[in-house]
């Protein structure tokens, strides 16, 4: 039996295990909540993790292109970026899939001569991890932009309270030499 056939046979079990291990990367309280509640409105994180991990497993087995994987990684990574995971923590769930596959298929892989196929499949997972890191970096950049823009708005509002409706660009208000350019002493 080929690795592809073994993976297809165990696909649902692998996806369920991966979801479970991914949920375990959260706090015990959050993990419990993510696995208990099945309603997507009451549990958007758990629902998204279950749906997207299953889709990713199917896409990896099919050998689909990176753009399709990106579409299913994006919701997971976006959540993990907002939840302030470190880059390593945010991406670590991807590597759990390699471990799960080796555990689930251990008896079938032993002496089956599938090392080359397994190596190629694990390379797909490694490429997916790099893609996940790119997504995480993009999410962090967007979050930084949002925070910076909010800071600029706050400074502009403070400026207006302190000095009235003097028209000033918020980015100038952050300049330490602003008193010279804004006419304030």
PDB file of C-alpha atoms in Angstrom, residues 52-133:
ATOM      1  CA  UNK A  52      -9.408  24.291   8.741  1.00  0.00           C
ATOM      2  CA  UNK A  53      -7.169  21.529  10.126  1.00  0.00           C
ATOM      3  CA  UNK A  54      -9.385  18.921   8.428  1.00  0.00           C
ATOM      4  CA  UNK A  55      -9.274  20.864   5.157  1.00  0.00           C
ATOM      5  CA  UNK A  56      -5.488  21.246   5.336  1.00  0.00           C
ATOM      6  CA  UNK A  57      -4.968  17.515   5.911  1.00  0.00           C
ATOM      7  CA  UNK A  58      -7.133  16.760   2.867  1.00  0.00           C
ATOM      8  CA  UNK A  59      -5.265  19.301   0.727  1.00  0.00           C
ATOM      9  CA  UNK A  60      -1.856  17.977   1.777  1.00  0.00           C
ATOM     10  CA  UNK A  61      -2.876  14.419   0.918  1.00  0.00           C
ATOM     11  CA  UNK A  62      -4.182  15.604  -2.471  1.00  0.00           C
ATOM     12  CA  UNK A  63      -0.938  17.483  -3.071  1.00  0.00           C
ATOM     13  CA  UNK A  64      -2.708  20.763  -3.798  1.00  0.00           C
ATOM     14  CA  UNK A  65      -1.011  24.073  -4.518  1.00  0.00           C
ATOM     15  CA  UNK A  66       0.240  26.503  -1.848  1.00  0.00           C
ATOM     16  CA  UNK A  67      -2.466  29.094  -2.551  1.00  0.00           C
ATOM     17  CA  UNK A  68      -5.180  26.654  -1.514  1.00  0.00           C
ATOM     18  CA  UNK A  69      -3.250  25.855   1.645  1.00  0.00           C
ATOM     19  CA  UNK A  70      -2.849  29.578   2.307  1.00  0.00           C
ATOM     20  CA  UNK A  71      -6.626  30.044   2.258  1.00  0.00           C
ATOM     21  CA  UNK A  72      -7.028  27.470   5.025  1.00  0.00           C
ATOM     22  CA  UNK A  73      -3.965  28.480   7.048  1.00  0.00           C
ATOM     23  CA  UNK A  74      -4.934  32.154   7.061  1.00  0.00           C
ATOM     24  CA  UNK A  75      -7.843  31.933   9.548  1.00  0.00           C
ATOM     25  CA  UNK A  76      -5.792  29.842  11.992  1.00  0.00           C
ATOM     26  CA  UNK A  77      -2.677  32.004  11.814  1.00  0.00           C
ATOM     27  CA  UNK A  78      -4.714  35.209  11.935  1.00  0.00           C
ATOM     28  CA  UNK A  79      -6.315  34.060  15.209  1.00  0.00           C
ATOM     29  CA  UNK A  80      -2.983  33.034  16.678  1.00  0.00           C
ATOM     30  CA  UNK A  81      -1.368  36.352  15.708  1.00  0.00           C
ATOM     31  CA  UNK A  82      -4.131  38.336  17.410  1.00  0.00           C
ATOM     32  CA  UNK A  83      -3.907  36.083  20.466  1.00  0.00           C
ATOM     33  CA  UNK A  84      -0.293  37.217  20.832  1.00  0.00           C
ATOM     34  CA  UNK A  85       1.412  33.886  20.325  1.00  0.00           C
ATOM     35  CA  UNK A  86       5.130  34.199  19.660  1.00  0.00           C
ATOM     36  CA  UNK A  87       6.102  33.292  16.077  1.00  0.00           C
ATOM     37  CA  UNK A  88       7.320  29.859  17.221  1.00  0.00           C
ATOM     38  CA  UNK A  89       4.148  29.203  19.216  1.00  0.00           C
ATOM     39  CA  UNK A  90       1.920  30.373  16.377  1.00  0.00           C
ATOM     40  CA  UNK A  91       3.526  28.047  13.830  1.00  0.00           C
ATOM     41  CA  UNK A  92       4.283  25.068  16.080  1.00  0.00           C
ATOM     42  CA  UNK A  93       0.946  23.380  15.367  1.00  0.00           C
ATOM     43  CA  UNK A  94       2.096  22.762  11.769  1.00  0.00           C
ATOM     44  CA  UNK A  95       4.963  20.548  12.918  1.00  0.00           C
ATOM     45  CA  UNK A  96       2.649  18.559  15.172  1.00  0.00           C
ATOM     46  CA  UNK A  97       1.160  17.084  12.003  1.00  0.00           C
ATOM     47  CA  UNK A  98       4.439  15.317  11.163  1.00  0.00           C
ATOM     48  CA  UNK A  99       4.522  13.727  14.596  1.00  0.00           C
ATOM     49  CA  UNK A 100       0.879  12.636  14.381  1.00  0.00           C
ATOM     50  CA  UNK A 101       1.370  11.027  10.969  1.00  0.00           C
ATOM     51  CA  UNK A 102       4.388   9.077  12.194  1.00  0.00           C
ATOM     52  CA  UNK A 103       2.468   7.966  15.298  1.00  0.00           C
ATOM     53  CA  UNK A 104      -0.722   7.002  13.454  1.00  0.00           C
ATOM     54  CA  UNK A 105       1.059   5.153  10.653  1.00  0.00           C
ATOM     55  CA  UNK A 106       3.926   3.685  12.709  1.00  0.00           C
ATOM     56  CA  UNK A 107       2.981   0.036  12.227  1.00  0.00           C
ATOM     57  CA  UNK A 108       2.210   0.468   8.511  1.00  0.00           C
ATOM     58  CA  UNK A 109       5.416   2.414   7.870  1.00  0.00           C
ATOM     59  CA  UNK A 110       7.681  -0.043   9.668  1.00  0.00           C
ATOM     60  CA  UNK A 111       9.562  -1.935   6.979  1.00  0.00           C
ATOM     61  CA  UNK A 112       7.139  -0.902   4.213  1.00  0.00           C
ATOM     62  CA  UNK A 113       9.786   0.901   2.168  1.00  0.00           C
ATOM     63  CA  UNK A 114       7.830   4.151   2.216  1.00  0.00           C
ATOM     64  CA  UNK A 115      10.636   6.341   3.540  1.00  0.00           C
ATOM     65  CA  UNK A 116      11.015   8.267   0.279  1.00  0.00           C
ATOM     66  CA  UNK A 117       7.272   8.964   0.018  1.00  0.00           C
ATOM     67  CA  UNK A 118       7.160   9.990   3.672  1.00  0.00           C
ATOM     68  CA  UNK A 119      10.131  12.311   3.171  1.00  0.00           C
ATOM     69  CA  UNK A 120       8.358  14.018   0.249  1.00  0.00           C
ATOM     70  CA  UNK A 121       5.146  14.353   2.241  1.00  0.00           C
ATOM     71  CA  UNK A 122       7.000  15.815   5.214  1.00  0.00           C
ATOM     72  CA  UNK A 123       8.669  18.299   2.860  1.00  0.00           C
ATOM     73  CA  UNK A 124       5.165  19.521   1.937  1.00  0.00           C
ATOM     74  CA  UNK A 125       4.490  20.055   5.631  1.00  0.00           C
ATOM     75  CA  UNK A 126       7.790  21.946   5.982  1.00  0.00           C
ATOM     76  CA  UNK A 127       6.862  24.187   3.035  1.00  0.00           C
ATOM     77  CA  UNK A 128       3.474  24.745   4.653  1.00  0.00           C
ATOM     78  CA  UNK A 129       5.250  25.846   7.854  1.00  0.00           C
ATOM     79  CA  UNK A 130       7.197  28.438   5.867  1.00  0.00           C
ATOM     80  CA  UNK A 131       3.955  29.627   4.311  1.00  0.00           C
ATOM     81  CA  UNK A 132       2.406  29.840   7.788  1.00  0.00           C
ATOM     82  CA  UNK A 133       5.340  31.943   8.965  1.00  0.00           C
TER      83      UNK A 133
END
